[in-house]
Tab-separated table of C-alpha atoms in Angstrom:
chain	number	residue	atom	x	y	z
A	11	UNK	CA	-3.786	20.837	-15.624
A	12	UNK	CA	-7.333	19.977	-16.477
A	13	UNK	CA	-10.403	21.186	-16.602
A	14	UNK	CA	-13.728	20.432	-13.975
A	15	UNK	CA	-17.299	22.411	-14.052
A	16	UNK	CA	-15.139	25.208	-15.866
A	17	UNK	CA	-12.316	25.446	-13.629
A	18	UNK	CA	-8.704	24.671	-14.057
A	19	UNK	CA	-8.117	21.506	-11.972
A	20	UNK	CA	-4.570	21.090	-10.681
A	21	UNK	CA	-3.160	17.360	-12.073
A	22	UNK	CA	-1.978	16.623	-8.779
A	23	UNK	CA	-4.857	16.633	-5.586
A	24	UNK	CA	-4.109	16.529	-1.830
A	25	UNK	CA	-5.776	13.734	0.034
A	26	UNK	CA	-6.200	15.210	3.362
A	27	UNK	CA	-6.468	11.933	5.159
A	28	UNK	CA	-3.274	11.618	6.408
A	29	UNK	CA	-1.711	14.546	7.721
A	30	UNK	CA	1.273	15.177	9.924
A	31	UNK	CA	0.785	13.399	12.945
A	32	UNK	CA	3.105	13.599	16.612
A	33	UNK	CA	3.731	10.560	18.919
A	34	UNK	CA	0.458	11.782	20.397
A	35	UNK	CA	-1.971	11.230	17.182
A	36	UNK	CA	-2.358	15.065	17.118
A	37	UNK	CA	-1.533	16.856	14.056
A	38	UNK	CA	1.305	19.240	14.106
A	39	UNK	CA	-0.080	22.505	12.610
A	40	UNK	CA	3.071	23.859	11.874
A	41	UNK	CA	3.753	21.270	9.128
A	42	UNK	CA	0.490	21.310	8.430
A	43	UNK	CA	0.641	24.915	7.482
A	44	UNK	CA	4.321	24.633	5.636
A	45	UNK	CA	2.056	21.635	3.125
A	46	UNK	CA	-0.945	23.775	2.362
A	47	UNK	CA	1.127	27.136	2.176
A	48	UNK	CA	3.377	25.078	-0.623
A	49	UNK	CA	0.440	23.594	-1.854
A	50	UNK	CA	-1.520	26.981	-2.988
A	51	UNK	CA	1.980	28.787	-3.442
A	52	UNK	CA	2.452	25.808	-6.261
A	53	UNK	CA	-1.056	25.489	-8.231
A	54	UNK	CA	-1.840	22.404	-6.061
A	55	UNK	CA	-5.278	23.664	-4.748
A	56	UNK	CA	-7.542	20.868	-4.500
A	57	UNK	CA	-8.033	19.670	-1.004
A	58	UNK	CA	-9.868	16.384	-0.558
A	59	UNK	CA	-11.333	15.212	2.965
A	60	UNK	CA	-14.114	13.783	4.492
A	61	UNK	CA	-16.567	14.257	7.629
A	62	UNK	CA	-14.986	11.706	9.089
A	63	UNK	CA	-11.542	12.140	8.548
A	64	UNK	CA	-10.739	12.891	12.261
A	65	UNK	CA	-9.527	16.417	12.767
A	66	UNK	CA	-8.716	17.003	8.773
A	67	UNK	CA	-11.301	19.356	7.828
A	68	UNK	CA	-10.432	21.622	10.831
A	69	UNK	CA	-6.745	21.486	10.134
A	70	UNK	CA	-8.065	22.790	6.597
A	71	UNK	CA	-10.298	25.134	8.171
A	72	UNK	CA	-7.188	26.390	9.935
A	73	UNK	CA	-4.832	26.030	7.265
A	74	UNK	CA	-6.695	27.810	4.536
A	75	UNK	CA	-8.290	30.962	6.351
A	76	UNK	CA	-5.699	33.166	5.250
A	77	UNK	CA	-6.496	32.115	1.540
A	78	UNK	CA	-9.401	33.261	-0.882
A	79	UNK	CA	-12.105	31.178	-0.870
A	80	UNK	CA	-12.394	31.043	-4.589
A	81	UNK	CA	-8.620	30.013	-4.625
A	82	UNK	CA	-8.868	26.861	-4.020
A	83	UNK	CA	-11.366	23.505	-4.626
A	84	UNK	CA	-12.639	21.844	-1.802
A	85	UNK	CA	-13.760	18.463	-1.875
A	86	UNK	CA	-16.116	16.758	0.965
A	87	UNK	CA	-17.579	12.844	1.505
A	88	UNK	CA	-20.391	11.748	3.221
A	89	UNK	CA	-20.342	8.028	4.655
A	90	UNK	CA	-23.069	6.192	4.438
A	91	UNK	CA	-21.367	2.253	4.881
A	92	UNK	CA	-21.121	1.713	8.672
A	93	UNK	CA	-24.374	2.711	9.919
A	94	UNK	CA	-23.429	6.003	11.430
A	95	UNK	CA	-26.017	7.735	9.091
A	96	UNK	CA	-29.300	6.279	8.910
A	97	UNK	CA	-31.287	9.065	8.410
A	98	UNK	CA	-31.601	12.401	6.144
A	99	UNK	CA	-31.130	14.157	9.524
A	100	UNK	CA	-27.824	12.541	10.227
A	101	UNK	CA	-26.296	13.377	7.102
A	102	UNK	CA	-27.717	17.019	7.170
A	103	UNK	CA	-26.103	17.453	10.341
A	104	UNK	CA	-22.398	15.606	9.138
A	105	UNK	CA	-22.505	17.666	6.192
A	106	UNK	CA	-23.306	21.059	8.295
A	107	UNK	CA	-20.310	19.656	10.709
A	108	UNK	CA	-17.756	19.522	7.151
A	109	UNK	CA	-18.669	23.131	6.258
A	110	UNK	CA	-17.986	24.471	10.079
A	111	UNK	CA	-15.125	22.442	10.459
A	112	UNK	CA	-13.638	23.550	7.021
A	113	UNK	CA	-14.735	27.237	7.312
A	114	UNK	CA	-16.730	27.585	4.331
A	115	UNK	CA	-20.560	28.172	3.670
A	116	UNK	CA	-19.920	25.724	0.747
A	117	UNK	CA	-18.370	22.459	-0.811
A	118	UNK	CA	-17.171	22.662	-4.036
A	119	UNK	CA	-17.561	19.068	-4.315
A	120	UNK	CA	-19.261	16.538	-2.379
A	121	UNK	CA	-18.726	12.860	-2.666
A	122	UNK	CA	-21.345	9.894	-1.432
A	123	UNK	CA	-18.450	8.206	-0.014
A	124	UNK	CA	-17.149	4.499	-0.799
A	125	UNK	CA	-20.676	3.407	-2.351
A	126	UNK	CA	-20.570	-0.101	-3.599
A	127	UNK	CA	-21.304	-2.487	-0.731
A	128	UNK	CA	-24.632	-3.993	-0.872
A	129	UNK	CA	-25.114	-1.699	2.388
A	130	UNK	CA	-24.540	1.360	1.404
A	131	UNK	CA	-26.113	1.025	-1.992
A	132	UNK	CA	-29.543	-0.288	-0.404
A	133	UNK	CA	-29.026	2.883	2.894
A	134	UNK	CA	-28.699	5.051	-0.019
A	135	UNK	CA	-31.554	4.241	-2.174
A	136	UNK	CA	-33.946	4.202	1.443
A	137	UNK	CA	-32.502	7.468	2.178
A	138	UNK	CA	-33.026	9.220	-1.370
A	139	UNK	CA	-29.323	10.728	-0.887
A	140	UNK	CA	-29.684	11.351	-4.733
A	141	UNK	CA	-31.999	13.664	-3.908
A	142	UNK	CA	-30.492	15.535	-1.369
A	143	UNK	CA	-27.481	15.981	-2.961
A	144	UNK	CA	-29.358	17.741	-6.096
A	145	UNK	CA	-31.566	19.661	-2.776
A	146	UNK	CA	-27.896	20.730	-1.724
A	147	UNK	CA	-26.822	21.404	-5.333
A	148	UNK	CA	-29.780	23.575	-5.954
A	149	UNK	CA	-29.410	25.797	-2.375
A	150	UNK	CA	-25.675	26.700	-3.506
A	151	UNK	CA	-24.081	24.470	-0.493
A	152	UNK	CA	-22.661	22.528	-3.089
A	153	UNK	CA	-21.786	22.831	-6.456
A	154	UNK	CA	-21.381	19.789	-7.641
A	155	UNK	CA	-21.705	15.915	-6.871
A	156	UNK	CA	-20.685	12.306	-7.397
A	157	UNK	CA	-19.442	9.226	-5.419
A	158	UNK	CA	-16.327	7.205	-4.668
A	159	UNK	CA	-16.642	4.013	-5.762
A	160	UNK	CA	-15.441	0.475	-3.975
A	161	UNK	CA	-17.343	-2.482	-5.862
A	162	UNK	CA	-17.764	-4.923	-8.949
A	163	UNK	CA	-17.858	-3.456	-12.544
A	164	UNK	CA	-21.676	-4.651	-12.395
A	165	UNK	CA	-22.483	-2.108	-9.561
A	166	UNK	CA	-20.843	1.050	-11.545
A	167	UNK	CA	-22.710	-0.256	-14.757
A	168	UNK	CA	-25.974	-0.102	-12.586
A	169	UNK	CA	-25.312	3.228	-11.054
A	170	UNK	CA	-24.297	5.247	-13.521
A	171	UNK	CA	-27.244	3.623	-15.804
A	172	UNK	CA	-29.715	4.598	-13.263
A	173	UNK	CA	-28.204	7.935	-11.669
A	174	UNK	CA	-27.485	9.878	-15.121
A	175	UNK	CA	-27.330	13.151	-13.110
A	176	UNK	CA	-23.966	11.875	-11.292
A	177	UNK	CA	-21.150	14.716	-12.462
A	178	UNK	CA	-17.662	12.875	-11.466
A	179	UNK	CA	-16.334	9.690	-10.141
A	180	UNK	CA	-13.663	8.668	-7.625
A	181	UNK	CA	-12.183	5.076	-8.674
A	182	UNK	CA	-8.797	3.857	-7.515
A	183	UNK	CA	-6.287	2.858	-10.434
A	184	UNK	CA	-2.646	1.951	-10.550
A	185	UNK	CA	-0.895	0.116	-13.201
A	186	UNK	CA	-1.137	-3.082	-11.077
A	187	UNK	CA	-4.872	-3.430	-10.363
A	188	UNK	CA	-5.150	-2.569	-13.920
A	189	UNK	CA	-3.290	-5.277	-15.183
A	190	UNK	CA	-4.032	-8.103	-12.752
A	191	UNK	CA	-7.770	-9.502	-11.684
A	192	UNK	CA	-6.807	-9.002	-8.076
A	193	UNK	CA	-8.889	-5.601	-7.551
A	194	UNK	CA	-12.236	-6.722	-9.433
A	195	UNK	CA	-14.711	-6.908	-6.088
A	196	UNK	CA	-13.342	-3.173	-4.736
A	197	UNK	CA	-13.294	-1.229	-8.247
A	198	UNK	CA	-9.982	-0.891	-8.496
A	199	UNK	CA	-9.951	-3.241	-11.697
A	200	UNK	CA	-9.706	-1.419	-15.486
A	201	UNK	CA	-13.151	-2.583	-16.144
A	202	UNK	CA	-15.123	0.037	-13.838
A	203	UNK	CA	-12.443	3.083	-15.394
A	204	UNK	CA	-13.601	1.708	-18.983
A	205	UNK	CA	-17.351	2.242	-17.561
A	206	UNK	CA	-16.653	5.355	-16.020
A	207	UNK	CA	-14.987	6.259	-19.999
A	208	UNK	CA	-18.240	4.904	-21.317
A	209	UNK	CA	-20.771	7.111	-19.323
A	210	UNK	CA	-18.328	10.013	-20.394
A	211	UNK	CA	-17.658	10.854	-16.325
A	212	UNK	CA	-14.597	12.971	-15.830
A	213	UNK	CA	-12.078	10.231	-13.175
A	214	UNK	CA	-10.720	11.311	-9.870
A	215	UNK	CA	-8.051	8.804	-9.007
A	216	UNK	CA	-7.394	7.494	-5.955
A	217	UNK	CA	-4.652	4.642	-4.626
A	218	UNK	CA	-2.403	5.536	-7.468
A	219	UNK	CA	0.233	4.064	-5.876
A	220	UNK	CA	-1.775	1.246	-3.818
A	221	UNK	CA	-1.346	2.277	-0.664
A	222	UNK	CA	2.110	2.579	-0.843
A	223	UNK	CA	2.502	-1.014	-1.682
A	224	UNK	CA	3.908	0.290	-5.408
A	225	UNK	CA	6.975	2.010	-4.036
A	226	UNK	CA	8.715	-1.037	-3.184
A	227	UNK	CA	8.129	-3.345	-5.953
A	228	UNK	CA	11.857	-2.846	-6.682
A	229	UNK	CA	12.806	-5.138	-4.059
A	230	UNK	CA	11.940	-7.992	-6.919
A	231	UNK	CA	15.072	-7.698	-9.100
A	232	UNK	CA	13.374	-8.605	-12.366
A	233	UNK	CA	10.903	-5.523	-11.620
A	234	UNK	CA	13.803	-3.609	-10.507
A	235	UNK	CA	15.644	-4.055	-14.121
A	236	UNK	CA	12.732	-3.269	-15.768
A	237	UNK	CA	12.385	0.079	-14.189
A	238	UNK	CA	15.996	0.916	-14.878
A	239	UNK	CA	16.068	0.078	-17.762
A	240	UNK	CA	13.072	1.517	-19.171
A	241	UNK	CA	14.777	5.057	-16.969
A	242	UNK	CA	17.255	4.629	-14.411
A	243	UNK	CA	16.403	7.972	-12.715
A	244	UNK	CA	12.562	7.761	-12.397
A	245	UNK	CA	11.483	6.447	-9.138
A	246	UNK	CA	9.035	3.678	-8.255
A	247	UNK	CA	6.263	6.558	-6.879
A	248	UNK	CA	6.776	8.215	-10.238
A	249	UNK	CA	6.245	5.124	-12.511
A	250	UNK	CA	2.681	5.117	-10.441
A	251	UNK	CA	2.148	8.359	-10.848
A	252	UNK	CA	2.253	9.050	-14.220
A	253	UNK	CA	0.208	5.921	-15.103
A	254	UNK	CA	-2.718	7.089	-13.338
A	255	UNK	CA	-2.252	11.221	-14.699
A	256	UNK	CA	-1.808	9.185	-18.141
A	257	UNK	CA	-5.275	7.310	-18.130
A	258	UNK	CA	-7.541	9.947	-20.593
A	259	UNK	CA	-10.518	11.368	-18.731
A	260	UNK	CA	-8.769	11.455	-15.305
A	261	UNK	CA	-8.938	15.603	-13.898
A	262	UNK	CA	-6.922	14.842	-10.886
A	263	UNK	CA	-4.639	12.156	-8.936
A	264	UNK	CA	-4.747	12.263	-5.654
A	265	UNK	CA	-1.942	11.353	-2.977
A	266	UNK	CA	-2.447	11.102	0.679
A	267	UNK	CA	0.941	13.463	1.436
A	268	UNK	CA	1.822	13.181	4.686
A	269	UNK	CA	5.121	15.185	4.881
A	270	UNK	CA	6.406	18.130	3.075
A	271	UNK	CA	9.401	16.199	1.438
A	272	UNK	CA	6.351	13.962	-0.144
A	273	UNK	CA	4.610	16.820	-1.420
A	274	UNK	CA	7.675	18.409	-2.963
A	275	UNK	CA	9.027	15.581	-4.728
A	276	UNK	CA	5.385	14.738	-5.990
A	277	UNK	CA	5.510	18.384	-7.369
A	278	UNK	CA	8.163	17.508	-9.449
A	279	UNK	CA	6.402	14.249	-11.056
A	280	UNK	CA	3.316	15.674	-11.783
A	281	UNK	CA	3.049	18.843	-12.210
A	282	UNK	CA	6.675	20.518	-12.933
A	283	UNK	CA	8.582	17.701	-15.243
A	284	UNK	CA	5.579	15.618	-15.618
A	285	UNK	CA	5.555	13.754	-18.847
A	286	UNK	CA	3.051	11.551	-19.851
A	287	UNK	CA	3.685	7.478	-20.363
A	288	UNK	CA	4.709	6.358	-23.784
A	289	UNK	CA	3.473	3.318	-25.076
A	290	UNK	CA	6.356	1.064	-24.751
A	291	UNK	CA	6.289	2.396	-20.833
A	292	UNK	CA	2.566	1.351	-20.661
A	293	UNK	CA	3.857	-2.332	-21.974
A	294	UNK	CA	6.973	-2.612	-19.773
A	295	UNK	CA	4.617	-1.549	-16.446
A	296	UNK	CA	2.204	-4.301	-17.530
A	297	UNK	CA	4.923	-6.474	-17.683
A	298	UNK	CA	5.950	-5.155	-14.031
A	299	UNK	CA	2.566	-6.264	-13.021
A	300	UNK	CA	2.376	-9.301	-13.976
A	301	UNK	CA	5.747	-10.080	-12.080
A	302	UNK	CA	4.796	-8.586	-8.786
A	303	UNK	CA	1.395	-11.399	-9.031
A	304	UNK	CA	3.389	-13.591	-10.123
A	305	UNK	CA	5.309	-12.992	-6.296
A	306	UNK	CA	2.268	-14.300	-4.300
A	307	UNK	CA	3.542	-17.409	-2.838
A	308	UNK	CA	0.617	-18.390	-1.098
A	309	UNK	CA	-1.941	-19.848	-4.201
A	310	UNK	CA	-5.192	-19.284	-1.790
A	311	UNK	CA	-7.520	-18.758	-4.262
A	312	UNK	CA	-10.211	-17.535	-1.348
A	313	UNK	CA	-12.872	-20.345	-1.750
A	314	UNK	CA	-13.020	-20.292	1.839
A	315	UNK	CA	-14.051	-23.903	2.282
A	316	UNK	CA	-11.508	-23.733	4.974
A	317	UNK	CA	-13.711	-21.531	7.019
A	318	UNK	CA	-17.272	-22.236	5.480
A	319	UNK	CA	-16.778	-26.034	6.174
A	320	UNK	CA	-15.452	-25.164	9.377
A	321	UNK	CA	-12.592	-23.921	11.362
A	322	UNK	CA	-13.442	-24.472	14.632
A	323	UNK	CA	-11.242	-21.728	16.011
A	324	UNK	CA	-13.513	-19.220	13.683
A	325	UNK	CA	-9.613	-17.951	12.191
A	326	UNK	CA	-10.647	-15.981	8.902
A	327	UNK	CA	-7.868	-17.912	7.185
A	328	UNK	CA	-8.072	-16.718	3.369
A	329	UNK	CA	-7.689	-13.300	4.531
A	330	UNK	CA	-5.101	-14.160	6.385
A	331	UNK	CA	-3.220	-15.602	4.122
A	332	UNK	CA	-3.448	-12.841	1.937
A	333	UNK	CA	-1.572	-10.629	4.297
A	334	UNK	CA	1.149	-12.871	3.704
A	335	UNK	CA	1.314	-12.208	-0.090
A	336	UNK	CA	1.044	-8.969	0.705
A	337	UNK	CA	3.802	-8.532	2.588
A	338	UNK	CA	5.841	-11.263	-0.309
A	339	UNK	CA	4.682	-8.898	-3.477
A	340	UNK	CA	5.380	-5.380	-2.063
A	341	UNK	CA	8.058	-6.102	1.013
A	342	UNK	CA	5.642	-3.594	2.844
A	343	UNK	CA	5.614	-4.697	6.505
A	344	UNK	CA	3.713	-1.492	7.498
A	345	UNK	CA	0.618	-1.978	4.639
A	346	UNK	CA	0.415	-5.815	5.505
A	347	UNK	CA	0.464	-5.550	8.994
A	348	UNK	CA	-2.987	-2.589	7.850
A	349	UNK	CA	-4.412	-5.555	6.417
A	350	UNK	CA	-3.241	-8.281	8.798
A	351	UNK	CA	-4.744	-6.395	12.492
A	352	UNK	CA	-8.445	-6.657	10.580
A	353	UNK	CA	-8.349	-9.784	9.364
A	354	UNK	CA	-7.379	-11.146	13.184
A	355	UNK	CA	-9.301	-9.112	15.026
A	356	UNK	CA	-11.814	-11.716	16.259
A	357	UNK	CA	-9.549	-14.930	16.076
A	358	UNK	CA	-5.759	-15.474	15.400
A	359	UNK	CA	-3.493	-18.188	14.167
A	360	UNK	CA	-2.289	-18.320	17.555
A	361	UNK	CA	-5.760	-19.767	18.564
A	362	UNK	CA	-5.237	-22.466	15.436
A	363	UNK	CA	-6.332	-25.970	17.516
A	364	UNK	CA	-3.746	-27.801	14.973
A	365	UNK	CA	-7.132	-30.056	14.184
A	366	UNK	CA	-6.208	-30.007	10.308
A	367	UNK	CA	-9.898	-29.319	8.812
A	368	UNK	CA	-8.763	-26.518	6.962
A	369	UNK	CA	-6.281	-28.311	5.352
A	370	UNK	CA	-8.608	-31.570	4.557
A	371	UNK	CA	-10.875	-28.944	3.063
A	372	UNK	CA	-8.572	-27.062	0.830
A	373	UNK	CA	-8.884	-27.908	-2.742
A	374	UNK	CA	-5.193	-26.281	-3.327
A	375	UNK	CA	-3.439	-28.600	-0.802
A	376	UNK	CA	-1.630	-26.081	0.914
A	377	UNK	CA	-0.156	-26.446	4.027
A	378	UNK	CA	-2.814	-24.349	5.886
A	379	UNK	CA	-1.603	-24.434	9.586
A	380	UNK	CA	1.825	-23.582	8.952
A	381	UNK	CA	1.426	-20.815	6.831
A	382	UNK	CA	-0.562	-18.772	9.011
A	383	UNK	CA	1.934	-19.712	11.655
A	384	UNK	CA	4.397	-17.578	9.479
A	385	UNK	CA	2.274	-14.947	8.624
A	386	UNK	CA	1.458	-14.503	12.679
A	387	UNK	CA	5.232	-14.870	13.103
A	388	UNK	CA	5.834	-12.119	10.290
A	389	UNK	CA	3.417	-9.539	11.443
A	390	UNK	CA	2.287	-9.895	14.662
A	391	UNK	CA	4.031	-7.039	16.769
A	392	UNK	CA	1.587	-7.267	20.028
A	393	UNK	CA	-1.567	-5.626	20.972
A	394	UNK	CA	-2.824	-1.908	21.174
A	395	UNK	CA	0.368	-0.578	18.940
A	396	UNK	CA	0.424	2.070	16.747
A	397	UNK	CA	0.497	-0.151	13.003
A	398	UNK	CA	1.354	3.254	11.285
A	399	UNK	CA	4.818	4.201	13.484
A	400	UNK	CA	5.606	0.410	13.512
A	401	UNK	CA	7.205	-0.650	10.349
C-alpha cells in the first residue's frame, strides 16, 4: 500500500479496459460483478477507465452502485490525440458523459490521456486543457489531475518544466523497456521514470507486463533458466510485476484483468505475498532483457529508406517487420498479430510487386521481400476477425 493526496492507494490498480467480453463483444456483467465484488472485498479499489473505453465506465457505474462512494478511487482520461475533441465544449461534454456513465458527481482522478504526440501536445496547448482541468479541480468535479504519457524523454522534460501544477503521472515500465532502447519514442524507456523521479511526481504504472508480451519470454530457454533459477516457483507475470511495484515513487501498478482467475492470482503477487525485488533479481531480469533483444531476428533498424525512397506498393515495411520480431522475442501470436492488422491496414506484403527497391535501398542488406512474405504467412489469419479470440 501507498499513499496518494492522503489516501491509502492499493499497490495493485484495475485497468478497466478490458473487461469480460462474450462471443458477441458485450460484457458479461455477471463476471463483471464477481471482479469488482473481489476487488473491493480485497483492498483493490482503484478503478482506472477512460471516456472512451467502450461500455467500461457503465459496467463500473453498474458494478460499484452498491458500494460507498468514498470506498473506492476512481480514475478517468480524457483523449485529446485523434481529433474527436477539438474544442473546450467537446471535452466538457466527454467528461460530463464519464461521470453519468460511472455514477458519480466526481472523478477522483482525471488523466489528459496519452499526451506526447506532437498532436495532442499542440490540441492541448490551443485548447488551454491545463486550465480546465484546475477549473474542474477548483468546482470539486475532480480532485486531482495529471496525464498519461506516450513520448520521448525530451517531451516529459518539457512538460513537467512548464506545467509545475501537474500532481501524478502515468508512464509504462517493465523490466524490458527499462533495460533495452526499444521503448525511447513512446515513454516506456527508464529515462522519462528518472524525470518523472526528478520532478518528485508520484508514478502510476502502466504495461507492466508489456502487453502480455512478458509472460512468455520463457519460451527462450536461456531466459527460462534464469527465471528458475533465480526462483523456480515465481511465474513470468510475477517477475513483471514486482519490478514495476519495486521502482520507488510508483503508488500503483495497474493490470488490465480480464478474468477473475487473473485478478486472483495477481492478488497473490502484489498485494498478499508480495515481496519486493532484491538486487541480484534486478541484475538477473536485466540480464533477461537483454536476451529477449537479443531474439529479434530481423536487424531492421527502421531507417525506412525502403519506404521513403520508394516502395511502389506503399507496404509500411519497417513496421512490418517489426511484427515479426515481435512475434520471435515474446512467441505472442495474439500481441503481434495487435501490431501486425495496423501496420497493413492500407497495403500488405501480399501486394509486394517483387520489384526489389526496398532491398537495393536497405543499408542492412536484408532480404526484404521474403521476410515480409513470412511475417504475412505467420500472422495473417483473413479479414474482419476478431485479433483478440484468435490466438
Amino acid at each position: 500500500m501507498d499513499q496518494l493526496f492522503g489516501r491509502t492507494v492499493p499497490r495493485l490498480g484495475f485497468g478497466c479496459m478490458r473487461l469480460p467480453e462474450g462471443q458477441d463483444g458485450e460484457y458479461i456483467e455477471e463476471e463483471c460483478q464477481e471482479m469488482f465484488d473481489f476487488a473491493m472485498e480485497h483492498g483493490i479499489n482503484y478503478f482506472d477507465s477512460a471516456w472512451h473505453y467502450i461500455e467500461s465506465q457503465l459496467m463500473i457505474g453498474k458494478c460499484l452502485a452498491k458500494y460507498p462512494r468514498e470506498s473506492y478511487i476512481l480514475v478517468g482520461k480524457l483523449c485529446f490525440t485523434d481529433g474527436t475533441l477539438e474544442t473546450r465544449e467537446a471535452a466538457m461534454e466527454a467528461f460530463e458523459k464519464e461521470l453519468r456513465d460511472a455514477r458519480t458527481d466526481y472523478m477522483d482522478l482525471e488523466l489528459i490521456h496519452t499526451l506526447g504526440s506532437p498532436g495532442s501536445l499542440k490540441r492541448v496547448d490551443d485548447l488551454d486543457i491545463w486550465g480546465f482541468m484546475r477549473e474542474l479541480k477548483a468546482s470539486g468535479r475532480i480532485r486531482h489531475f495529471g496525464f498519461s504519457f506516450h513520448s520521448t524523454p525530451e517531451n516529459l522534460e518539457k512538460l513537467l518544466s512548464e506545467h509545475p501544477e501537474v500532481e501524478v503521472v502515468q508512464i509504462q515500465a517493465n523490466y524490458y523497456d527499462h533495460n533495452t532502447d526499444g521503448a525511447r519514442a513512446n515513454g516506456g524507456c527508464r529515462e522519462v521514470y528518472d524525470i518523472c523521479r526528478k520532478y518528485n511526481k508520484p508514478v502510476i504504472i502502466m504495461e507492466p507486463v508489456k502487453g502480455g508480451n512478458l509472460v512468455h519470454v520463457d519460451q527462450h530457454l536461456e531466459v527460462k533458466a534464469l527465471l528458475e533459477e533465480a526462483d523456480p516457483e515465481q511465474s513470468t507475470s510475477a517477475w513483471a510485476l514486482r519490478y514495476a511495484a519495486s521502482l520507488e515513487g510508483v503508488v500503483t501498478v495497474l493490470s488490465g484483468m480480464s478474468t477473475i482467475g487473473q485478478m486472483k492470482e495477481n492478488y497473490q503477487i502484489m498485494m498478499e505475498d508480495f515481496k519486493p525485488l532484491t538486487e541480484n533479481e534486478k541484475s538477473m531480469l536485466a540480464k533477461a532483457a537483454k536476451i529477449i533483444e537479443s531474439k529479434k531476428p530481423v536487424g531492421c533498424t527502421g531507417c525506412h529508406y525502403c519506404t521513403d525512397k520508394g516502395c511502389p506498393a506503399g507496404i509500411r515495411i519497417p513496421e512490418v517487420l517489426n511484427c515479426l520480431n515481435l512475434l520471435n522475442q515474446y512467441h505472442n501470436p495474439r500481441m503481434a498479430r495487435m501490431s501486425y492488422y495496423p501496420a497493413i491496414s492500407e497495403h500488405s506484403p501480399r501486394e509486394c510487386l517483387q520489384c526489389g527497391s526496398c532491398e537495393r535501398e536497405c543499408p542492412q542488406g536484408l532480404p526484404v521481400m521474403a521476410l515480409i512474405r513470412e511475417t504475412d504467412e505467420k500472422l495473417y489469419i483473413g479479414e474482419n476477425i476478431d485479433i483478440w479470440a484468435n490466438h
